[in-house]
């Protein structure tokens, strides 16, 4: 996922560091190749990453068996590192930089590039001794094109990497690319000086092993998966007739992630150093539930159980409600539900098992989260609409909105131990002919 933080020269202002931290030693992190296998060493001991991408719920991550987090920027970095260290977690610290695809004018400005380098030099030297730091990640999902027009980008990128290597030789440097891209890997290998490559990969993880093997004649270095999980709202995901992406239930997502890990995660590859599930927290992206392993109150989805099983090979930590599907006027999302303005509507959630453990069900209706002209996500969760006429646990009735357009109905089912299940259905209100 792209980071939108581009005001680079001032970001270090928001982070402070307590130099008197009594636990402040810096574990050395090394990547060593031995007998054909790459091993990540932290403080002299092998360290296999069991990670999550996110900024919060560190105690839950540790309890689930995780040992690392990946973040995208340096806002509140001191607090994040301290919290991670208190929970025995390591951190890949993201240093966001503009992508040359959209901001090449930035790299053609020597003053801006120098200001960026100075800002990150301050950050690296401030936090390199923090015991939670695992490595640095320069940029997120950057493009690495060929051609002399991009020389200034590569120069600025390599200056950052070399500065980190010089000022903090105890922590490796990586960058992320979206999916397995041979062209980018080629240019990273011959034009850049990072220690390992990281991939953000979702639906194409099923091809990763074959892609790695097919390109090993040229590149056979170590790598991480810095984002993986359920398929996102993008090309290849099912859509309604009006272009709304169809989201799986939280129960189905947990099943998909577990099967995806067992079938396609390259855990047997001697070059593989670990992976970070996306997203350990609550995030608005098309919906507030699509990638979120937690809700805004801190309740846990079934995917927390799934990751505990993956990381520890032990049974689930929590009992979680299991959803089959939602019906809206006896139709599902794939039936392309069209409603008239102000039409009375009934909705129901069907569960996999008995519902006597359900504590509460929260029903909500939102405008579809896209900008009409660009189809880009809104920056924050939309405001719910007050349209319900009755709610009774797993059933609800509402009046369709009066305004034509796309909407989405949500149901979140909570139990008594702080866990939840969720499902949603898009629908479209048809205006007068």
Short mmCIF file of C-alpha atoms in Angstrom, two decimals:
data_model
loop_
_atom_site.label_atom_id
_atom_site.label_comp_id
_atom_site.label_asym_id
_atom_site.label_seq_id
_atom_site.Cartn_x
_atom_site.Cartn_y
_atom_site.Cartn_z
CA UNK A 1 0.00 0.00 0.00
CA UNK A 2 1.22 3.44 -0.89
CA UNK A 3 2.24 5.95 1.76
CA UNK A 4 0.94 9.47 1.22
CA UNK A 5 3.40 11.23 3.56
CA UNK A 6 5.58 13.41 1.35
CA UNK A 7 6.52 16.37 3.57
CA UNK A 8 9.83 14.78 4.23
CA UNK A 9 12.19 17.44 5.61
CA UNK A 10 10.07 18.07 8.73
CA UNK A 11 8.93 14.60 9.74
CA UNK A 12 11.68 14.07 12.28
CA UNK A 13 10.29 16.93 14.35
CA UNK A 14 7.42 14.73 15.48
CA UNK A 15 9.64 12.08 17.06
CA UNK A 16 11.74 12.32 20.17
CA UNK A 17 14.05 9.86 21.78
CA UNK A 18 14.91 9.29 25.40
CA UNK A 19 18.67 8.86 25.32
CA UNK A 20 18.58 7.79 28.95
CA UNK A 21 16.59 4.64 28.22
CA UNK A 22 18.18 2.07 30.50
CA UNK A 23 17.53 -0.65 27.92
CA UNK A 24 19.10 1.27 25.05
CA UNK A 25 21.55 -1.07 23.45
CA UNK A 26 21.59 -1.75 19.73
CA UNK A 27 21.36 -5.41 18.72
CA UNK A 28 23.40 -5.98 15.61
CA UNK A 29 21.39 -7.30 12.69
CA UNK A 30 23.11 -9.23 9.93
CA UNK A 31 22.08 -11.26 6.90
CA UNK A 32 24.47 -14.17 6.47
CA UNK A 33 24.59 -16.75 3.70
CA UNK A 34 25.62 -20.17 4.94
CA UNK A 35 25.52 -23.39 2.94
CA UNK A 36 23.19 -21.87 0.35
CA UNK A 37 20.75 -20.44 2.92
CA UNK A 38 20.25 -16.83 3.97
CA UNK A 39 19.82 -16.32 7.71
CA UNK A 40 18.82 -13.13 9.48
CA UNK A 41 20.78 -12.77 12.72
CA UNK A 42 19.68 -10.39 15.46
CA UNK A 43 22.02 -9.97 18.40
CA UNK A 44 23.93 -13.05 17.27
CA UNK A 45 20.87 -15.33 17.11
CA UNK A 46 18.86 -16.51 14.09
CA UNK A 47 15.68 -14.43 13.75
CA UNK A 48 12.82 -15.62 11.52
CA UNK A 49 10.38 -12.78 11.03
CA UNK A 50 6.78 -13.45 12.06
CA UNK A 51 5.48 -10.01 11.34
CA UNK A 52 2.50 -7.74 10.91
CA UNK A 53 2.21 -4.41 9.12
CA UNK A 54 0.69 -1.75 11.35
CA UNK A 55 1.17 0.73 14.17
CA UNK A 56 -0.86 -0.66 17.08
CA UNK A 57 -2.05 -3.61 19.20
CA UNK A 58 1.51 -4.67 20.02
CA UNK A 59 0.59 -6.75 23.07
CA UNK A 60 -1.96 -8.67 20.98
CA UNK A 61 0.69 -9.26 18.32
CA UNK A 62 3.12 -10.69 20.82
CA UNK A 63 0.40 -12.82 22.42
CA UNK A 64 -0.47 -14.21 18.98
CA UNK A 65 3.16 -15.26 18.43
CA UNK A 66 4.38 -12.38 16.27
CA UNK A 67 7.82 -10.86 16.74
CA UNK A 68 8.05 -7.89 14.35
CA UNK A 69 6.13 -4.99 12.88
CA UNK A 70 6.58 -3.01 9.71
CA UNK A 71 5.69 0.72 9.62
CA UNK A 72 5.70 3.14 6.67
CA UNK A 73 6.87 6.44 8.16
CA UNK A 74 8.56 8.05 11.16
CA UNK A 75 5.65 9.86 12.78
CA UNK A 76 5.64 9.16 16.54
CA UNK A 77 8.60 6.87 15.96
CA UNK A 78 9.97 7.10 19.51
CA UNK A 79 6.64 6.03 20.99
CA UNK A 80 6.25 3.19 18.50
CA UNK A 81 9.78 1.87 19.11
CA UNK A 82 9.38 2.07 22.88
CA UNK A 83 6.05 0.26 22.75
CA UNK A 84 7.45 -2.39 20.43
CA UNK A 85 10.46 -2.94 22.70
CA UNK A 86 8.17 -3.25 25.75
CA UNK A 87 6.40 -6.07 23.92
CA UNK A 88 9.59 -7.73 22.67
CA UNK A 89 8.95 -6.78 19.06
CA UNK A 90 11.35 -5.60 16.37
CA UNK A 91 10.53 -2.86 13.87
CA UNK A 92 11.24 -2.27 10.20
CA UNK A 93 11.21 1.52 10.05
CA UNK A 94 9.88 3.05 6.84
CA UNK A 95 11.52 6.15 5.38
CA UNK A 96 8.96 7.41 2.83
CA UNK A 97 10.26 9.12 -0.29
CA UNK A 98 8.39 10.38 -3.37
CA UNK A 99 8.01 7.97 -6.25
CA UNK A 100 9.78 9.09 -9.42
CA UNK A 101 6.70 8.12 -11.42
CA UNK A 102 4.80 11.13 -10.10
CA UNK A 103 7.51 13.33 -8.57
CA UNK A 104 10.55 13.27 -10.86
CA UNK A 105 10.61 17.06 -10.60
CA UNK A 106 11.41 16.52 -6.92
CA UNK A 107 14.59 14.59 -7.71
CA UNK A 108 15.67 17.18 -10.25
CA UNK A 109 15.75 19.76 -7.45
CA UNK A 110 19.10 19.47 -5.57
CA UNK A 111 17.86 21.52 -2.62
CA UNK A 112 14.89 19.26 -1.97
CA UNK A 113 17.01 16.13 -2.27
CA UNK A 114 19.61 17.54 0.11
CA UNK A 115 16.91 18.48 2.59
CA UNK A 116 15.50 14.96 2.44
CA UNK A 117 18.92 13.42 3.04
CA UNK A 118 19.59 15.74 5.98
CA UNK A 119 16.21 14.95 7.57
CA UNK A 120 16.74 11.21 7.35
CA UNK A 121 20.33 11.43 8.54
CA UNK A 122 18.96 13.02 11.71
CA UNK A 123 16.36 10.30 12.11
CA UNK A 124 18.78 7.44 11.53
CA UNK A 125 21.33 8.81 13.99
CA UNK A 126 18.63 9.53 16.57
CA UNK A 127 17.12 6.06 16.54
CA UNK A 128 19.83 3.68 15.32
CA UNK A 129 20.71 2.73 18.90
CA UNK A 130 17.12 1.91 19.84
CA UNK A 131 16.92 -1.82 20.62
CA UNK A 132 13.66 -2.29 18.71
CA UNK A 133 15.08 -1.26 15.32
CA UNK A 134 15.44 -4.24 12.98
CA UNK A 135 16.14 -2.58 9.64
CA UNK A 136 15.33 0.46 7.50
CA UNK A 137 13.03 0.51 4.48
CA UNK A 138 13.66 3.31 1.97
CA UNK A 139 10.40 4.04 0.16
CA UNK A 140 7.31 1.91 -0.37
CA UNK A 141 6.22 0.45 -3.70
CA UNK A 142 8.55 2.68 -5.69
CA UNK A 143 9.09 2.26 -9.40
CA UNK A 144 12.63 1.46 -10.58
CA UNK A 145 12.65 2.29 -14.29
CA UNK A 146 15.56 2.18 -16.72
CA UNK A 147 16.90 5.16 -18.62
CA UNK A 148 19.15 8.17 -18.02
CA UNK A 149 16.14 10.41 -17.28
CA UNK A 150 15.96 8.76 -13.86
CA UNK A 151 19.62 9.20 -12.92
CA UNK A 152 18.80 11.84 -10.32
CA UNK A 153 16.30 9.53 -8.65
CA UNK A 154 18.83 6.71 -8.42
CA UNK A 155 21.47 9.12 -7.18
CA UNK A 156 19.20 10.38 -4.38
CA UNK A 157 18.08 6.85 -3.52
CA UNK A 158 21.62 5.55 -3.29
CA UNK A 159 22.77 8.54 -1.23
CA UNK A 160 20.12 7.66 1.34
CA UNK A 161 21.10 4.01 1.36
CA UNK A 162 24.81 4.79 1.64
CA UNK A 163 24.19 7.29 4.43
CA UNK A 164 22.38 4.58 6.41
CA UNK A 165 25.12 2.05 5.73
CA UNK A 166 27.75 4.51 6.90
CA UNK A 167 25.95 5.93 9.94
CA UNK A 168 24.24 2.70 11.03
CA UNK A 169 26.15 -0.34 9.80
CA UNK A 170 24.31 -2.54 12.32
CA UNK A 171 20.95 -2.58 10.53
CA UNK A 172 20.22 -3.69 6.93
CA UNK A 173 18.45 -1.54 4.35
CA UNK A 174 15.61 -2.69 2.11
CA UNK A 175 12.95 -1.24 -0.17
CA UNK A 176 9.60 -2.62 -1.29
CA UNK A 177 8.23 -3.25 -4.76
CA UNK A 178 4.70 -4.19 -5.69
CA UNK A 179 4.51 -7.84 -6.70
CA UNK A 180 7.37 -9.65 -8.44
CA UNK A 181 8.65 -7.29 -11.13
CA UNK A 182 11.69 -8.55 -13.06
CA UNK A 183 12.46 -5.14 -14.53
CA UNK A 184 12.53 -3.48 -11.11
CA UNK A 185 14.59 -6.30 -9.61
CA UNK A 186 17.08 -6.00 -12.47
CA UNK A 187 17.49 -2.26 -11.92
CA UNK A 188 17.66 -2.65 -8.14
CA UNK A 189 20.40 -5.21 -8.57
CA UNK A 190 22.60 -3.26 -10.95
CA UNK A 191 21.88 0.34 -9.91
CA UNK A 192 21.16 0.23 -6.15
CA UNK A 193 22.96 -0.93 -3.04
CA UNK A 194 20.26 -2.30 -0.74
CA UNK A 195 20.83 -5.43 1.34
CA UNK A 196 17.61 -7.25 0.45
CA UNK A 197 14.43 -6.77 -1.58
CA UNK A 198 10.95 -6.72 -0.05
CA UNK A 199 7.72 -7.53 -1.86
CA UNK A 200 4.18 -6.34 -1.22
CA UNK A 201 2.16 -9.14 -2.75
CA UNK A 202 -1.44 -10.26 -2.38
CA UNK A 203 -3.38 -12.02 -5.15
CA UNK A 204 -0.21 -12.88 -7.09
CA UNK A 205 1.43 -14.75 -4.23
CA UNK A 206 0.34 -17.98 -5.91
CA UNK A 207 2.92 -17.25 -8.66
CA UNK A 208 5.75 -16.16 -6.37
CA UNK A 209 7.64 -19.44 -6.12
CA UNK A 210 7.65 -19.89 -9.89
CA UNK A 211 8.70 -16.28 -10.47
CA UNK A 212 11.55 -16.57 -7.97
CA UNK A 213 12.82 -19.77 -9.54
CA UNK A 214 12.51 -18.49 -13.09
CA UNK A 215 14.58 -15.37 -12.33
CA UNK A 216 17.12 -16.96 -10.00
CA UNK A 217 19.61 -17.17 -12.87
CA UNK A 218 20.02 -13.41 -12.47
CA UNK A 219 18.95 -12.55 -8.90
CA UNK A 220 19.16 -15.03 -6.05
CA UNK A 221 19.38 -12.71 -3.03
CA UNK A 222 17.41 -12.66 0.22
CA UNK A 223 13.90 -11.20 0.40
CA UNK A 224 10.93 -10.42 2.65
CA UNK A 225 7.21 -10.12 2.10
CA UNK A 226 6.45 -6.80 3.79
CA UNK A 227 2.71 -6.98 2.96
CA UNK A 228 0.54 -10.01 2.28
CA UNK A 229 -3.01 -11.09 3.11
CA UNK A 230 -6.44 -11.03 1.47
CA UNK A 231 -6.98 -9.79 -2.06
CA UNK A 232 -7.66 -6.07 -2.12
CA UNK A 233 -10.24 -3.93 -3.92
CA UNK A 234 -8.44 -3.81 -7.23
CA UNK A 235 -8.26 -5.52 -10.60
CA UNK A 236 -9.20 -9.20 -10.36
CA UNK A 237 -11.56 -8.82 -7.40
CA UNK A 238 -15.27 -9.38 -8.06
CA UNK A 239 -17.37 -6.27 -8.65
CA UNK A 240 -21.04 -5.40 -8.93
CA UNK A 241 -22.51 -4.08 -12.17
CA UNK A 242 -21.80 -0.51 -11.00
CA UNK A 243 -18.19 -1.24 -10.04
CA UNK A 244 -18.42 -1.74 -6.27
CA UNK A 245 -15.94 -4.34 -5.05
CA UNK A 246 -17.44 -7.35 -3.27
CA UNK A 247 -15.83 -8.02 0.10
CA UNK A 248 -15.65 -11.46 1.69
CA UNK A 249 -16.90 -12.04 5.21
CA UNK A 250 -14.29 -11.98 7.96
CA UNK A 251 -14.80 -15.73 8.31
CA UNK A 252 -14.02 -16.34 4.64
CA UNK A 253 -10.99 -14.05 4.80
CA UNK A 254 -9.53 -16.10 7.66
CA UNK A 255 -9.99 -19.25 5.60
CA UNK A 256 -8.37 -17.66 2.53
CA UNK A 257 -5.35 -16.37 4.45
CA UNK A 258 -4.70 -19.71 6.15
CA UNK A 259 -4.95 -21.62 2.87
CA UNK A 260 -2.82 -19.01 1.08
CA UNK A 261 -0.09 -19.35 3.70
CA UNK A 262 -0.12 -23.14 3.59
CA UNK A 263 -0.13 -23.37 -0.20
CA UNK A 264 1.93 -20.43 -1.39
CA UNK A 265 4.06 -18.86 1.35
CA UNK A 266 7.67 -19.77 0.37
CA UNK A 267 8.70 -20.88 3.87
CA UNK A 268 10.93 -23.60 2.44
CA UNK A 269 12.89 -21.17 0.26
CA UNK A 270 16.43 -20.68 1.67
CA UNK A 271 16.26 -17.03 0.56
CA UNK A 272 13.04 -16.23 2.46
CA UNK A 273 13.47 -14.25 5.70
CA UNK A 274 9.82 -13.81 6.76
CA UNK A 275 6.56 -12.00 6.08
CA UNK A 276 4.25 -9.29 7.44
CA UNK A 277 0.49 -9.75 7.32
CA UNK A 278 -1.51 -6.67 6.31
CA UNK A 279 -3.12 -4.85 8.25
CA UNK A 280 -2.55 -5.19 12.02
CA UNK A 281 -5.03 -2.55 13.13
CA UNK A 282 -8.04 -0.77 11.65
CA UNK A 283 -7.74 0.89 8.25
CA UNK A 284 -10.21 2.60 5.94
CA UNK A 285 -9.59 1.34 2.40
CA UNK A 286 -12.77 1.00 0.32
CA UNK A 287 -14.36 -0.21 3.57
CA UNK A 288 -13.27 0.03 7.23
CA UNK A 289 -13.13 -3.78 7.38
CA UNK A 290 -11.45 -4.89 4.16
CA UNK A 291 -7.90 -5.27 5.47
CA UNK A 292 -8.46 -4.64 9.20
CA UNK A 293 -7.61 -7.36 11.70
CA UNK A 294 -9.13 -5.17 14.44
CA UNK A 295 -12.01 -2.72 14.59
CA UNK A 296 -11.83 0.85 15.87
CA UNK A 297 -12.68 -0.29 19.42
CA UNK A 298 -9.81 -2.82 19.51
CA UNK A 299 -11.97 -5.92 19.04
CA UNK A 300 -10.26 -8.81 17.23
CA UNK A 301 -11.32 -10.47 13.97
CA UNK A 302 -10.87 -14.15 13.23
CA UNK A 303 -7.67 -13.35 11.33
CA UNK A 304 -5.93 -12.75 14.67
CA UNK A 305 -6.66 -16.39 15.46
CA UNK A 306 -5.43 -17.39 12.02
CA UNK A 307 -2.10 -15.65 12.48
CA UNK A 308 -1.69 -17.22 15.93
CA UNK A 309 -2.16 -20.64 14.33
CA UNK A 310 0.34 -19.81 11.57
CA UNK A 311 2.98 -18.39 13.91
CA UNK A 312 2.68 -20.87 16.79
CA UNK A 313 1.07 -23.96 15.21
CA UNK A 314 -1.30 -23.99 18.18
CA UNK A 315 -5.13 -23.88 18.35
CA UNK A 316 -7.06 -20.62 18.19
CA UNK A 317 -6.69 -18.13 21.02
CA UNK A 318 -10.29 -16.91 21.01
CA UNK A 319 -13.78 -18.03 20.13
CA UNK A 320 -14.95 -15.83 17.26
CA UNK A 321 -18.41 -15.57 15.63
CA UNK A 322 -18.47 -17.27 12.23
CA UNK A 323 -20.53 -15.69 9.45
CA UNK A 324 -21.97 -17.49 6.42
CA UNK A 325 -23.34 -14.54 4.48
CA UNK A 326 -25.68 -11.53 4.46
CA UNK A 327 -28.95 -11.25 2.57
CA UNK A 328 -30.64 -8.00 1.56
CA UNK A 329 -34.24 -8.63 0.53
CA UNK A 330 -33.16 -12.27 0.12
CA UNK A 331 -30.36 -11.38 -2.29
CA UNK A 332 -26.58 -11.48 -1.98
CA UNK A 333 -23.94 -9.04 -3.19
CA UNK A 334 -23.39 -10.92 -6.44
CA UNK A 335 -27.09 -10.49 -7.34
CA UNK A 336 -26.53 -6.77 -8.06
CA UNK A 337 -29.04 -5.38 -5.60
CA UNK A 338 -30.97 -2.41 -7.01
CA UNK A 339 -33.36 -0.49 -4.74
CA UNK A 340 -35.83 2.31 -5.27
CA UNK A 341 -35.53 5.53 -3.24
CA UNK A 342 -37.21 5.27 0.19
CA UNK A 343 -38.03 1.60 -0.40
CA UNK A 344 -38.51 -0.55 2.76
CA UNK A 345 -35.72 -3.15 2.91
CA UNK A 346 -35.01 -6.15 5.13
CA UNK A 347 -31.58 -7.61 5.86
CA UNK A 348 -30.34 -10.70 7.65
CA UNK A 349 -27.02 -12.28 8.63
CA UNK A 350 -26.74 -16.05 8.66
CA UNK A 351 -24.19 -17.62 11.01
CA UNK A 352 -22.20 -20.84 10.80
CA UNK A 353 -23.16 -21.97 14.31
CA UNK A 354 -25.37 -21.22 17.30
CA UNK A 355 -25.69 -17.54 18.15
CA UNK A 356 -26.06 -17.73 21.94
CA UNK A 357 -22.54 -16.30 22.40
CA UNK A 358 -23.38 -13.11 20.50
CA UNK A 359 -23.19 -10.01 22.66
CA UNK A 360 -24.23 -7.38 20.16
CA UNK A 361 -24.74 -6.71 16.43
CA UNK A 362 -23.97 -3.29 14.96
CA UNK A 363 -25.75 -2.43 11.71
CA UNK A 364 -24.52 0.51 9.61
CA UNK A 365 -25.09 1.98 6.15
CA UNK A 366 -22.48 4.12 4.39
CA UNK A 367 -22.16 5.88 1.09
CA UNK A 368 -19.83 3.82 -1.08
CA UNK A 369 -16.25 4.90 -0.41
CA UNK A 370 -15.04 6.30 -3.66
CA UNK A 371 -14.76 9.70 -5.25
CA UNK A 372 -17.24 9.76 -8.09
CA UNK A 373 -14.81 11.20 -10.63
CA UNK A 374 -11.61 9.36 -9.69
CA UNK A 375 -12.85 6.22 -7.88
CA UNK A 376 -10.21 6.85 -5.26
CA UNK A 377 -10.78 6.04 -1.60
CA UNK A 378 -11.79 8.74 0.83
CA UNK A 379 -9.12 9.56 3.45
CA UNK A 380 -11.40 8.75 6.41
CA UNK A 381 -14.27 6.48 7.30
CA UNK A 382 -17.58 7.90 5.97
CA UNK A 383 -20.35 8.95 8.35
CA UNK A 384 -23.07 6.29 8.81
CA UNK A 385 -26.54 7.12 7.56
CA UNK A 386 -29.56 7.06 9.91
CA UNK A 387 -31.94 4.87 7.89
CA UNK A 388 -32.82 1.91 10.13
CA UNK A 389 -36.40 1.36 11.23
CA UNK A 390 -35.76 -1.77 13.33
CA UNK A 391 -32.80 -3.89 14.50
CA UNK A 392 -33.02 -7.26 16.21
CA UNK A 393 -29.62 -8.89 16.52
CA UNK A 394 -29.12 -10.68 13.19
CA UNK A 395 -32.01 -8.98 11.40
CA UNK A 396 -32.65 -5.36 10.50
CA UNK A 397 -34.99 -3.26 8.39
CA UNK A 398 -34.23 0.10 6.85
CA UNK A 399 -35.51 2.60 4.33
CA UNK A 400 -33.40 2.92 1.19
CA UNK A 401 -31.69 6.32 0.79
CA UNK A 402 -33.62 8.92 -1.16
CA UNK A 403 -30.60 9.95 -3.23
CA UNK A 404 -29.52 7.90 -6.21
CA UNK A 405 -26.12 6.24 -5.95
CA UNK A 406 -24.01 3.41 -4.50
CA UNK A 407 -24.19 2.41 -0.81
CA UNK A 408 -23.04 -0.42 1.42
CA UNK A 409 -24.73 -2.17 4.35
CA UNK A 410 -22.53 -3.51 7.19
CA UNK A 411 -23.15 -5.87 10.06
CA UNK A 412 -20.56 -6.38 12.82
CA UNK A 413 -21.24 -9.25 15.23
CA UNK A 414 -19.53 -9.07 18.64
CA UNK A 415 -19.19 -11.80 21.26
CA UNK A 416 -18.39 -11.56 24.95
CA UNK A 417 -14.59 -12.02 24.73
CA UNK A 418 -13.69 -9.00 22.60
CA UNK A 419 -13.86 -10.69 19.19
CA UNK A 420 -16.06 -9.92 16.21
CA UNK A 421 -17.12 -11.04 12.77
CA UNK A 422 -18.15 -8.76 9.94
CA UNK A 423 -19.87 -8.79 6.57
CA UNK A 424 -21.21 -6.19 4.16
CA UNK A 425 -23.27 -5.92 1.00
CA UNK A 426 -23.17 -3.16 -1.63
CA UNK A 427 -26.43 -1.94 -3.16
CA UNK A 428 -27.46 0.79 -5.57
CA UNK A 429 -30.39 3.18 -5.30
CA UNK A 430 -31.87 3.77 -8.76
CA UNK A 431 -33.23 7.24 -9.46
CA UNK A 432 -36.36 8.10 -11.38
CA UNK A 433 -36.19 7.42 -15.13
#
